[in-house]
XYZ file of C-alpha atoms in Angstrom:
575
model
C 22.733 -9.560 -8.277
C 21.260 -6.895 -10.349
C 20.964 -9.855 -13.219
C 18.986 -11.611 -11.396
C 16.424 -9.017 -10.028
C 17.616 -9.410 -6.284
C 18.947 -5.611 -5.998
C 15.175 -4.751 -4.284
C 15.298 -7.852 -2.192
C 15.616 -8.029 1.345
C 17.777 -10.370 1.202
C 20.725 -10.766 3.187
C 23.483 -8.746 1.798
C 26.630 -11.038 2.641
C 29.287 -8.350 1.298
C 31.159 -6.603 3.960
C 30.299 -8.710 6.910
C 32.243 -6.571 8.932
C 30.435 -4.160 11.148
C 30.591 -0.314 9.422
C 33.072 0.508 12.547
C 35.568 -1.754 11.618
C 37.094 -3.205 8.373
C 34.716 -4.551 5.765
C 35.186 -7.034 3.274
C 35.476 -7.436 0.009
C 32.046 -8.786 -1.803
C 31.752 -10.957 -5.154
C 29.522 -10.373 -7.961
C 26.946 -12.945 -6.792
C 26.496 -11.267 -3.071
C 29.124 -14.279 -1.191
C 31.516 -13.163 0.724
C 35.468 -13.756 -0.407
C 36.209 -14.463 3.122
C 34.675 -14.494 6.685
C 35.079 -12.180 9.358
C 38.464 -12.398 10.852
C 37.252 -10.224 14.319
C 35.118 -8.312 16.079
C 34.759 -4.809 16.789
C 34.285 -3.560 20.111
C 31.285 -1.344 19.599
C 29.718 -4.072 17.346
C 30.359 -7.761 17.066
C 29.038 -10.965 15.407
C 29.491 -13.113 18.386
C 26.084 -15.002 19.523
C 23.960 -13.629 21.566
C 23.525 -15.287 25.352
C 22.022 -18.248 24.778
C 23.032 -18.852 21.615
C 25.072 -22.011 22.373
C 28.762 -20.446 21.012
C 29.578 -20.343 17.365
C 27.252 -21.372 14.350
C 29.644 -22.471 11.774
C 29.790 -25.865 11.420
C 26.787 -27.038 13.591
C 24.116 -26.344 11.627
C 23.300 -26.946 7.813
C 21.338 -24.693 6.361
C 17.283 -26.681 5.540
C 17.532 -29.021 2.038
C 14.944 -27.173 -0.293
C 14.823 -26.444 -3.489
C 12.783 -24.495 -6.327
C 9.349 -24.971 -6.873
C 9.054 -26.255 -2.683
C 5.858 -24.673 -0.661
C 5.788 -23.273 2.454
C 2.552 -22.732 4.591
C 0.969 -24.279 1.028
C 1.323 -20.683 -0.199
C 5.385 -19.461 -0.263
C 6.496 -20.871 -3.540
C 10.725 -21.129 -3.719
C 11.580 -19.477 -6.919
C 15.661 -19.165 -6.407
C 18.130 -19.600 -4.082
C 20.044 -15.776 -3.668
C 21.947 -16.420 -0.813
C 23.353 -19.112 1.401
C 25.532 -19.029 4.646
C 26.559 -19.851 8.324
C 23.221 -21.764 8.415
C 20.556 -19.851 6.689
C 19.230 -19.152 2.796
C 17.842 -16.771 1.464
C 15.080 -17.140 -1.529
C 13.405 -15.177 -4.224
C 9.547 -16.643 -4.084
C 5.957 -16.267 -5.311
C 2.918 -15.661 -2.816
C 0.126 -17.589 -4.840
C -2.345 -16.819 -2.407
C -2.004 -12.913 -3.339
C 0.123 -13.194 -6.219
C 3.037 -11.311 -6.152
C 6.799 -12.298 -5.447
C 8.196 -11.996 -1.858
C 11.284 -12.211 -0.557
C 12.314 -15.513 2.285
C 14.964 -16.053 5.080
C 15.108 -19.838 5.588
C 16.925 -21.218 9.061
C 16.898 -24.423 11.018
C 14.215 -24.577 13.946
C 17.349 -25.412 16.117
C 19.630 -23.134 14.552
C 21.263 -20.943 17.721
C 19.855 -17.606 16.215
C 16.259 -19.111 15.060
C 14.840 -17.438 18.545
C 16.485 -13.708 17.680
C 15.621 -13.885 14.356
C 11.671 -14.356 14.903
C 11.869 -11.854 17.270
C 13.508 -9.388 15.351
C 11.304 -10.108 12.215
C 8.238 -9.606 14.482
C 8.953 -6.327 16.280
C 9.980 -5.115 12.442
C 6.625 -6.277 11.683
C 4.816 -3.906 13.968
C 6.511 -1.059 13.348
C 4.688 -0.513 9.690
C 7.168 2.462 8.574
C 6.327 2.744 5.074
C 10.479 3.746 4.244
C 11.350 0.482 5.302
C 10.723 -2.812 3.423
C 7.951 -4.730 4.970
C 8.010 -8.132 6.842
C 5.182 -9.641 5.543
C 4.977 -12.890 8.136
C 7.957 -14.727 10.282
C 6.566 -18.033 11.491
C 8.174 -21.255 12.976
C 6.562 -24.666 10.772
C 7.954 -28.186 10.447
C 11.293 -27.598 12.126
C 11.935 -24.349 9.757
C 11.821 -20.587 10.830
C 11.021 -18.476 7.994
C 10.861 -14.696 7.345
C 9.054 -13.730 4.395
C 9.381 -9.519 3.207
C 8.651 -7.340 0.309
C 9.975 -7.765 -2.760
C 10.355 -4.343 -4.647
C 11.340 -5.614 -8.267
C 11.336 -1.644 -9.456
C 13.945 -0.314 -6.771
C 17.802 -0.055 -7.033
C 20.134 -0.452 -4.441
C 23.053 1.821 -3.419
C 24.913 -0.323 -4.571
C 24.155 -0.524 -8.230
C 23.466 3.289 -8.128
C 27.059 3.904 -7.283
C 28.759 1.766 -9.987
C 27.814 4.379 -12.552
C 29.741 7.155 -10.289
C 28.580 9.400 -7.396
C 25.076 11.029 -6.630
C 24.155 14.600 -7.913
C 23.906 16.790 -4.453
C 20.029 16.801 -4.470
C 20.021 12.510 -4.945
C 22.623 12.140 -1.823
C 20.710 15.182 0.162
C 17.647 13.252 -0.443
C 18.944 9.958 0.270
C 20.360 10.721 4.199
C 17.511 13.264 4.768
C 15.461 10.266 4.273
C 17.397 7.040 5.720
C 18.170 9.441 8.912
C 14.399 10.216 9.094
C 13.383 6.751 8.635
C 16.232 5.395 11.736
C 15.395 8.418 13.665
C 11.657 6.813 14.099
C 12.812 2.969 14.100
C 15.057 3.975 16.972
C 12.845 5.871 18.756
C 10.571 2.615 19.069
C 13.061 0.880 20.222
C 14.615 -0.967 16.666
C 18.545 -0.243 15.153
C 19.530 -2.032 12.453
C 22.957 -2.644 12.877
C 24.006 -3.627 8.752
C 23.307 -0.188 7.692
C 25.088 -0.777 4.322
C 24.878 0.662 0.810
C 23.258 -3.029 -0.469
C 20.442 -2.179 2.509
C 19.675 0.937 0.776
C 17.146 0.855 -2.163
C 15.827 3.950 -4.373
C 12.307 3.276 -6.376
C 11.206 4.880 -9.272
C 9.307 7.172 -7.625
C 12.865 8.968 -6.032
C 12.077 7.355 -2.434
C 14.529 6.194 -0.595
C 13.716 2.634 1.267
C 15.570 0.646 3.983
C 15.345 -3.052 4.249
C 16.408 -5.886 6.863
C 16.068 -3.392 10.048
C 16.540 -5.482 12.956
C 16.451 -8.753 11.203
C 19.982 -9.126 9.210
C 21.626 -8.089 12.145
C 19.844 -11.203 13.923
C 20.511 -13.282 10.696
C 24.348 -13.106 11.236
C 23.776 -12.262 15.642
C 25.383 -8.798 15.329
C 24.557 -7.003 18.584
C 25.597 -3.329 19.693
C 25.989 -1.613 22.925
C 25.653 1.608 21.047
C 23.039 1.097 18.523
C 22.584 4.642 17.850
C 26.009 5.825 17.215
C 26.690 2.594 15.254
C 23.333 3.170 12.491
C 24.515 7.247 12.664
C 28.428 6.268 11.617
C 27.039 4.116 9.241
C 24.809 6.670 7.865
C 27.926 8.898 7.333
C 29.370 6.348 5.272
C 26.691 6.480 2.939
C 26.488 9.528 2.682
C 30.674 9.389 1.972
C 30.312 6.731 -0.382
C 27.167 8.758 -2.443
C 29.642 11.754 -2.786
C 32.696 10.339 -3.626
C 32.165 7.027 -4.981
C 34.781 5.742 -2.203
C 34.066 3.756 0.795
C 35.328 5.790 3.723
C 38.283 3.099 5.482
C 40.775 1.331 4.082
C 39.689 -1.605 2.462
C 37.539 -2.212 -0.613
C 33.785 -3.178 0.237
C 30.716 -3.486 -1.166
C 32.340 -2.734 -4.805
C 34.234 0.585 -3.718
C 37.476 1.435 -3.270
C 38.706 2.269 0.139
C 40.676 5.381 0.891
C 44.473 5.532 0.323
C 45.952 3.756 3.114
C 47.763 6.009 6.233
C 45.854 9.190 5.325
C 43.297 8.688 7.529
C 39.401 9.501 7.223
C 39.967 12.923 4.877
C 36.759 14.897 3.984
C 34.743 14.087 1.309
C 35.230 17.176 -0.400
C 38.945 16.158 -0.173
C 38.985 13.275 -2.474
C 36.685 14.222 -5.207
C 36.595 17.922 -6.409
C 32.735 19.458 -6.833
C 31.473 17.706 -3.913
C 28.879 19.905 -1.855
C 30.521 21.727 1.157
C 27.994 21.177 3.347
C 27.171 17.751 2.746
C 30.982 16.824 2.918
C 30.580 18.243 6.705
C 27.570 16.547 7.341
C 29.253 13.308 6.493
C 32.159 13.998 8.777
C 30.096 15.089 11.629
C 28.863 11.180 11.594
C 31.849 9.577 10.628
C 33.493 11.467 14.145
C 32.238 8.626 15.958
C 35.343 6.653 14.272
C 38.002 9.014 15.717
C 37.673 11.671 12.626
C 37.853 15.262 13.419
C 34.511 17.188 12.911
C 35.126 19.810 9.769
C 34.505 23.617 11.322
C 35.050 22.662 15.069
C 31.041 21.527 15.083
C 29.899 19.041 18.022
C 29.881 15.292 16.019
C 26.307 13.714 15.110
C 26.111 10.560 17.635
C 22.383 9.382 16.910
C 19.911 9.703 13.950
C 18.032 12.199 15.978
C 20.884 14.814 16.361
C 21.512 13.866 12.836
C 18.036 14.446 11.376
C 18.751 17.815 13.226
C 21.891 18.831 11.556
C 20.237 18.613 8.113
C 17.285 20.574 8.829
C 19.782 22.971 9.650
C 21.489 22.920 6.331
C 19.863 25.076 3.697
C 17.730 22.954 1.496
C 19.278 21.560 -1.470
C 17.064 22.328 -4.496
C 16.554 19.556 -7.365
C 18.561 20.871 -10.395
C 16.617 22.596 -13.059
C 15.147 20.895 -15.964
C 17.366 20.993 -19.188
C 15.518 22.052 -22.435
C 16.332 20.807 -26.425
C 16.179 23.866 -28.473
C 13.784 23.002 -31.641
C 15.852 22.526 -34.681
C 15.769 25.753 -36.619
C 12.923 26.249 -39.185
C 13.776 25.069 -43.088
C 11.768 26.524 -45.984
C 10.173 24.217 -48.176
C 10.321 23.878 -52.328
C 6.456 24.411 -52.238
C 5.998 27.629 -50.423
C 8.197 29.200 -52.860
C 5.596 28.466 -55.630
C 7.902 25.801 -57.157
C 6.796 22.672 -55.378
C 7.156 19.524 -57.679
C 9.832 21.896 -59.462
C 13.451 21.693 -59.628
C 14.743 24.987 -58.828
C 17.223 27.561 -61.134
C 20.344 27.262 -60.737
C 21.834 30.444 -59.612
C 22.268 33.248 -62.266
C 19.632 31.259 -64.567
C 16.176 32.712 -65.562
C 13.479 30.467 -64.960
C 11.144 29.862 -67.619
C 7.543 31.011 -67.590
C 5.531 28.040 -68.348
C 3.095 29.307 -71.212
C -0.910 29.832 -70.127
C -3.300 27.797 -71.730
C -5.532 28.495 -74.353
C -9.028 29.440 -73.898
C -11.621 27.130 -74.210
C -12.638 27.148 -78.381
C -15.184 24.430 -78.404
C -19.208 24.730 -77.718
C -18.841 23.347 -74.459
C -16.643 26.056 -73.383
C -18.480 28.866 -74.654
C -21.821 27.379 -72.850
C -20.022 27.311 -69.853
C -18.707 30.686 -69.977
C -22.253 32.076 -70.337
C -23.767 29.881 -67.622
C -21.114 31.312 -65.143
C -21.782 34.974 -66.694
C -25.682 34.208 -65.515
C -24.999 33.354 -62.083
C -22.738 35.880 -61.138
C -25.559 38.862 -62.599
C -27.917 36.504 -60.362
C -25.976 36.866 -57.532
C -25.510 40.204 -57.898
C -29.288 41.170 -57.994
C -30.226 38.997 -55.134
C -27.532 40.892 -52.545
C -28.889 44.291 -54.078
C -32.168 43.319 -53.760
C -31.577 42.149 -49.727
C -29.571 45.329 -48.811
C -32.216 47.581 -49.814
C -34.914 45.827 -47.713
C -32.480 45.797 -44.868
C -32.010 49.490 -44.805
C -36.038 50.311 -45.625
C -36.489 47.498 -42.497
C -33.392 49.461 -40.294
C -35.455 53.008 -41.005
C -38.944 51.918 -39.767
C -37.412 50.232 -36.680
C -35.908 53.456 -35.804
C -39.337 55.664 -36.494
C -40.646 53.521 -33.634
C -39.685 54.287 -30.865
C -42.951 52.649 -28.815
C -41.418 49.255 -29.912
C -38.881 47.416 -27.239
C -36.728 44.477 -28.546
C -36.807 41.059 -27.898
C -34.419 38.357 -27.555
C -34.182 34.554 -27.230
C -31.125 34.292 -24.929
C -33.591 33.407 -22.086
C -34.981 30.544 -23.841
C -31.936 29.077 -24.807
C -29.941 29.136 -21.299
C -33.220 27.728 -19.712
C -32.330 24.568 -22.746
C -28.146 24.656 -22.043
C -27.828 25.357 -18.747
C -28.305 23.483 -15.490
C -27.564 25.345 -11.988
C -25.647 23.238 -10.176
C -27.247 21.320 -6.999
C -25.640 20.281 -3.644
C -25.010 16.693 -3.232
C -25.760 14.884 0.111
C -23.356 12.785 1.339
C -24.345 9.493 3.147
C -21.236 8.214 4.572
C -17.470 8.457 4.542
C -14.388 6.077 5.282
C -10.936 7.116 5.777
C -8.804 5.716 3.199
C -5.268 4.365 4.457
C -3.295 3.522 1.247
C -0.366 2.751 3.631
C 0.646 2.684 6.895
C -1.548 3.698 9.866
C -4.758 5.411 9.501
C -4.687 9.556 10.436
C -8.036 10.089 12.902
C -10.092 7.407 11.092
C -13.018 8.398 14.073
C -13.158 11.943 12.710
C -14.168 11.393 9.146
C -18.082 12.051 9.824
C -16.883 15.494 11.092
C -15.678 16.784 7.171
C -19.901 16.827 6.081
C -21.715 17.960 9.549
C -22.086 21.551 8.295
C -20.210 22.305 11.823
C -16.779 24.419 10.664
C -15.622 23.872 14.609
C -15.011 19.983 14.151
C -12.763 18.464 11.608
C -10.519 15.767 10.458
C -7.360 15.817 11.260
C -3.879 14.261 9.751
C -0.814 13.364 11.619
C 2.265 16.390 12.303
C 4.661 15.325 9.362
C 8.924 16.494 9.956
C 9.298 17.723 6.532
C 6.421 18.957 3.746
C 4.164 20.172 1.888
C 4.547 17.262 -0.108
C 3.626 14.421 2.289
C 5.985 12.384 -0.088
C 8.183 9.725 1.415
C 6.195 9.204 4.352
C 2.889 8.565 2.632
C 1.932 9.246 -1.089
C -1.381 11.318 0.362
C -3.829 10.784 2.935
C -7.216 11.072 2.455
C -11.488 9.783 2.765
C -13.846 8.557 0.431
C -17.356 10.329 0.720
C -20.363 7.704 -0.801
C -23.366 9.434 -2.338
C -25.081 6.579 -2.042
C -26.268 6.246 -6.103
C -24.688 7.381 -8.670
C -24.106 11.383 -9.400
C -23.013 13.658 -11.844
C -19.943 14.913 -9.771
C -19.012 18.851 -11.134
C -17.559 20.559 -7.756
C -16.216 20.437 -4.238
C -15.949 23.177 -1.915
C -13.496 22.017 1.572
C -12.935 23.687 4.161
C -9.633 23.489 5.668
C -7.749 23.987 9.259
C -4.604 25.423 8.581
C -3.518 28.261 5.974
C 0.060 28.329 4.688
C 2.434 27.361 1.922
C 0.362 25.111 0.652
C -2.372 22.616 0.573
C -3.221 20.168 -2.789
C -6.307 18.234 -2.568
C -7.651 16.076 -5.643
C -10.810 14.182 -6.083
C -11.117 10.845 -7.532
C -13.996 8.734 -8.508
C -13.732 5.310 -7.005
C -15.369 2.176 -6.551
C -16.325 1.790 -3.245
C -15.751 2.941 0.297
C -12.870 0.614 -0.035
C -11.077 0.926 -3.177
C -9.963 -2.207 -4.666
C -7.764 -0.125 -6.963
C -4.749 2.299 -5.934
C -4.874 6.163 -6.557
C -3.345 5.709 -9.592
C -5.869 3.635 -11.621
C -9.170 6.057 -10.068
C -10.298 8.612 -12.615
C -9.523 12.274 -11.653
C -12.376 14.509 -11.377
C -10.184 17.289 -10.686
C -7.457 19.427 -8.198
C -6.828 22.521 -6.944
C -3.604 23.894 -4.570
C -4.298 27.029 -2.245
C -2.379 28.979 0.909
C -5.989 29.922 2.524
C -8.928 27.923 5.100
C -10.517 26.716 1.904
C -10.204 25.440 -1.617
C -12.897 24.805 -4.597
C -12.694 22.488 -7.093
C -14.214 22.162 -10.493
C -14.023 19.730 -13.078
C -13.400 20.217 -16.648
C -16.444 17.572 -17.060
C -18.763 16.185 -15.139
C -18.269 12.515 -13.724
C -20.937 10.204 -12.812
C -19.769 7.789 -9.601
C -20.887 6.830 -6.383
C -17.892 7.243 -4.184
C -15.786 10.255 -4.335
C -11.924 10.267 -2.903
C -10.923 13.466 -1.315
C -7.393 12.849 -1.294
C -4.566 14.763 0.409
C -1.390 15.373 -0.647
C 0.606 18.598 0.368
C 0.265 20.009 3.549
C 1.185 23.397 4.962
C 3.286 23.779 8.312
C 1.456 24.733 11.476
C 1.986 25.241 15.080
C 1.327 23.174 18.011
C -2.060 22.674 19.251
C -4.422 20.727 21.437
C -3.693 17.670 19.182
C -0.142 17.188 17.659
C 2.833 18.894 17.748
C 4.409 21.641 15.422
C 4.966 20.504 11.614
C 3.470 20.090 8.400
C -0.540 18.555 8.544
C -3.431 20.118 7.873
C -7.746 19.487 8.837
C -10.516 18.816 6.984
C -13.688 20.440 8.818
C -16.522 20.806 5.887
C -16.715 19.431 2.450
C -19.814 20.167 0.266
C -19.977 18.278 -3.133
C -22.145 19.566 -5.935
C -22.728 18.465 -9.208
């Protein structure tokens, strides 16, 4: 899989096709499954759903494409990652916009095709930025297709784990997150049901992304009566698997070993010595659902919610200090020693003294001696001759005393420096990188000189850094032409630790470029109401991005909740 870039593909993981409650199977290198699941469990099972028309294996084939076909004229089949019970799943290239995607390919008449749109669709409209996207799900010429993200620069579980088990900030990191992110798709309603270490993905960026909620679940008709304690038990055996490297029952799965067989479901900390304490309990308290004994006599963690709550408890698991090379220790050189180009004595040898040369005999060298002889006497008499008319000069200034002195630094700051001038602002747009927008009405609020109206963003669980659930937030201001951009002074809503705000110059009120390719003008971090920026240097632009991205914690008030956000309510740009 990893050979052939599908790791950060929503594709559908066939490894383990058992449910996380009961005994998973054994996966092959290329992601298809050594055998097929032999029963059900009774929390979760992989019978069809009502309607489905019984069993799928053997009544449907899965559609007969191939590489290089088209869908919609714009979905073009790159590779074929998976295939079974009916359905495919592709690697493909969106020519319209360019990029690779990822496609589930079923039957119109396959007995899941109905689930599986619906699934993709309410997926759709969440728009959770920590879980992989579905991009479009659409029924065409007898085929239902679901076409998702591709994220060619993020690693699975999976892969991660082959090397050996997570430091204690990675696996911290890695359930704070996936709880966070199932805490929210549950509380609209979605559970995902195939929670498994291949659904897991980390980018480069250290976030922690979820894919096929809701819709590999429909792919192979796994249903739940407990949704939420199923996704929470499986979120314990990530968490199990990220500590120890071991995959918390019996059997091997998804390229772990299980535990040694008649010992039970033994704590993490257990198996593999080093392993955090408190993480080891964490992982227990979700893994009670299965009949294990919560470590420390604490209540078990049956949803994402009262798991999300047990970690906040925790104390927060710092990211291990940075490791420093000492420079290699400084080594004299031949030449400072006066011998470079030299080999040097041995030891106990006198080195000789190379002889000095003779002085010059000839005409030319005796002319040149007296020339030199001449300009030295001439330099001599000139810096006698300017000290005494310095200190005659120095005595009649200080005779008169009538006389007031006079400088030029006056004239040359009115020539080098230019007071700096307010800038008026004509409009402003809120810029959404991704997801939903924050209070996209409010943005004309920031630059109406009013300090008792503001933009606002949304209450955020964890902070400052806004970091996974949105890389910043922020608006772009236009000037309407062109301006030398120096300063900003902002006001803000909320003090606290702490608030970062940069400023980019952009392109327009809608960048066509992400944060990443603008040009900085500069950024500042404070605790207080308000923060100043100043550039290093000037930059000339039209539109200027205020952009957002730590946030201090505040309390509840008329408009959102207790957590981490922060207001914008006056923003004066000068330059």
């Amino acid at each position: 899989m990893a050979e052939r870039s599908t790791a950060a593909v929503d594709v559908a993981d066939n490894s383990g096709d058992k449910p996380l409650t009961a005994k998973a199977d054994q996966s092959t290198a290329d992601g298809v499954a050594q055998k097929r699941e032999q029963g059900a469990d009774s929390a979760t099972s992989e019978k069809p759903r009502a309607g489905d028309g019984g069993a799928v294996h053997g009544r449907t084939s899965p559609p007969d494409l191939h590489s290089g076909h088209k869908l919609a004229r714009r979905y073009r089949l790159e590779e074929c990652v998976t295939r079974l019970d009916g359905f495919s799943s592709w690697r493909a290239v969106d020519e319209k916009l360019r990029r690779a995607v990822g496609v589930h390919l079923l039957p119109a008449d396959h007995p899941r095709a109905r689930s599986v749109l619906a699934a993709a669709r309410s997926a759709a409209l969440l728009g959770d930025p920590r879980f992989v996207q579905v991009l479009d799900a659409v029924e065409e010429n007898d085929l239902v297709y679901v076409v998702h993200e591709w994220l060619p620069d993020a690693t699975e579980l999976t892969t991660l784990l082959a090397s050996g088990p997570l430091e204690p900030y990675d696996a911290y990191q890695m359930v704070t997150q996936v709880s966070q992110a199932m805490a929210a798709a549950h509380r609209e309603g979605l559970s995902h049901l195939r929670l498994t270490p291949g659904a897991v993905l980390r980018t480069l960026t250290g976030q922690w992304r979820i894919r096929g909620l809701a819709v590999n679940a429909a792919l192979r008709g796994i249903t739940s009566d407990t949704p939420q304690r199923t996704d929470t038990e499986a979120i314990g055996a990530l968490l199990y698997a990220a500590l120890t490297q071991r995959w918390p029952y019996e059997d091997d799965a998804y390229g772990l070993s299980g535990l040694p067989k008649d010992l039970g479901l033994i704590p993490p900390d257990q198996v593999r010595a080093g392993v955090h304490r408190g993480l080891s309990e964490l992982a227990m308290r979700a893994l009670a659902n299965d009949g294990a004994t919560a470590s420390r006599q604490e209540s078990p963690c049956t949803t994402p919610d009262e798991l999300v709550k047990a970690i906040s408890e925790m104390p927060r698991i710092r990211p291990p200090e940075p490791t420093f090379t000492a420079p290699p220790e400084y080594q004299r050189t031949t030449y400072q020693q006066g011998t470079y180009g030299r080999q040097s004595a041995h030891p106990g040898e006198t080195q000789p003294v190379a002889p000095m040369p003779p002085p010059l005999q000839s005409r030319t060298g005796k002319a040149l001696k007296w020339a030199v002889s001449a300009l030295l006497i001439a330099a001599l008499g000139l810096g006698s001759w300017q000290l005494a008319d310095a200190l005659m000069d120095h005595g009649k200034s200080s005779d008169d005393t009538n006389k007031t002195q006079t400088t030029d630094t006056d004239d040359k700051g009115d020539g080098n420096t230019r007071p700096a001038r307010p800038l008026t602002i004509q409009s402003a747009q809120e810029y959404v990188a991704e997801g939903s927008a924050q209070a996209a009405d409010d943005v004309a609020s920031t630059y109406d000189n009013d300090t008792s109206t503001y933009w606002r963003t949304k209450s955020y669980n964890d902070g400052p850094k806004l970091a996974p659930y949105k890389s910043g937030v922020g608006i772009v201001y236009d000037l309407g032409s062109a301006k030398d951009v120096s300063a900003a002074s902002i006001g803000l809503r909320y003090s606290g630790d702490h608030t970062t705000v940069h400023l980019y110059a952009t392109d327009s009120l809608s960048p066509s470029t992400s944060v990443s390719g603008m040009t900085e003008i500069g950024s500042a971090t404070t605790t207080g109401t308000s923060v100043d920026i100043k550039a290093k240097k000037s930059v000339k632009t039209r539109f200027v991005l205020l952009w957002v991205t730590d946030v201090p914690y505040a309390p509840t008030d008329g408009y959102s909740g207790a957590g981490y956000k922060q207001g914008i309510t006056n923003v004066k740009l000068t330059g």
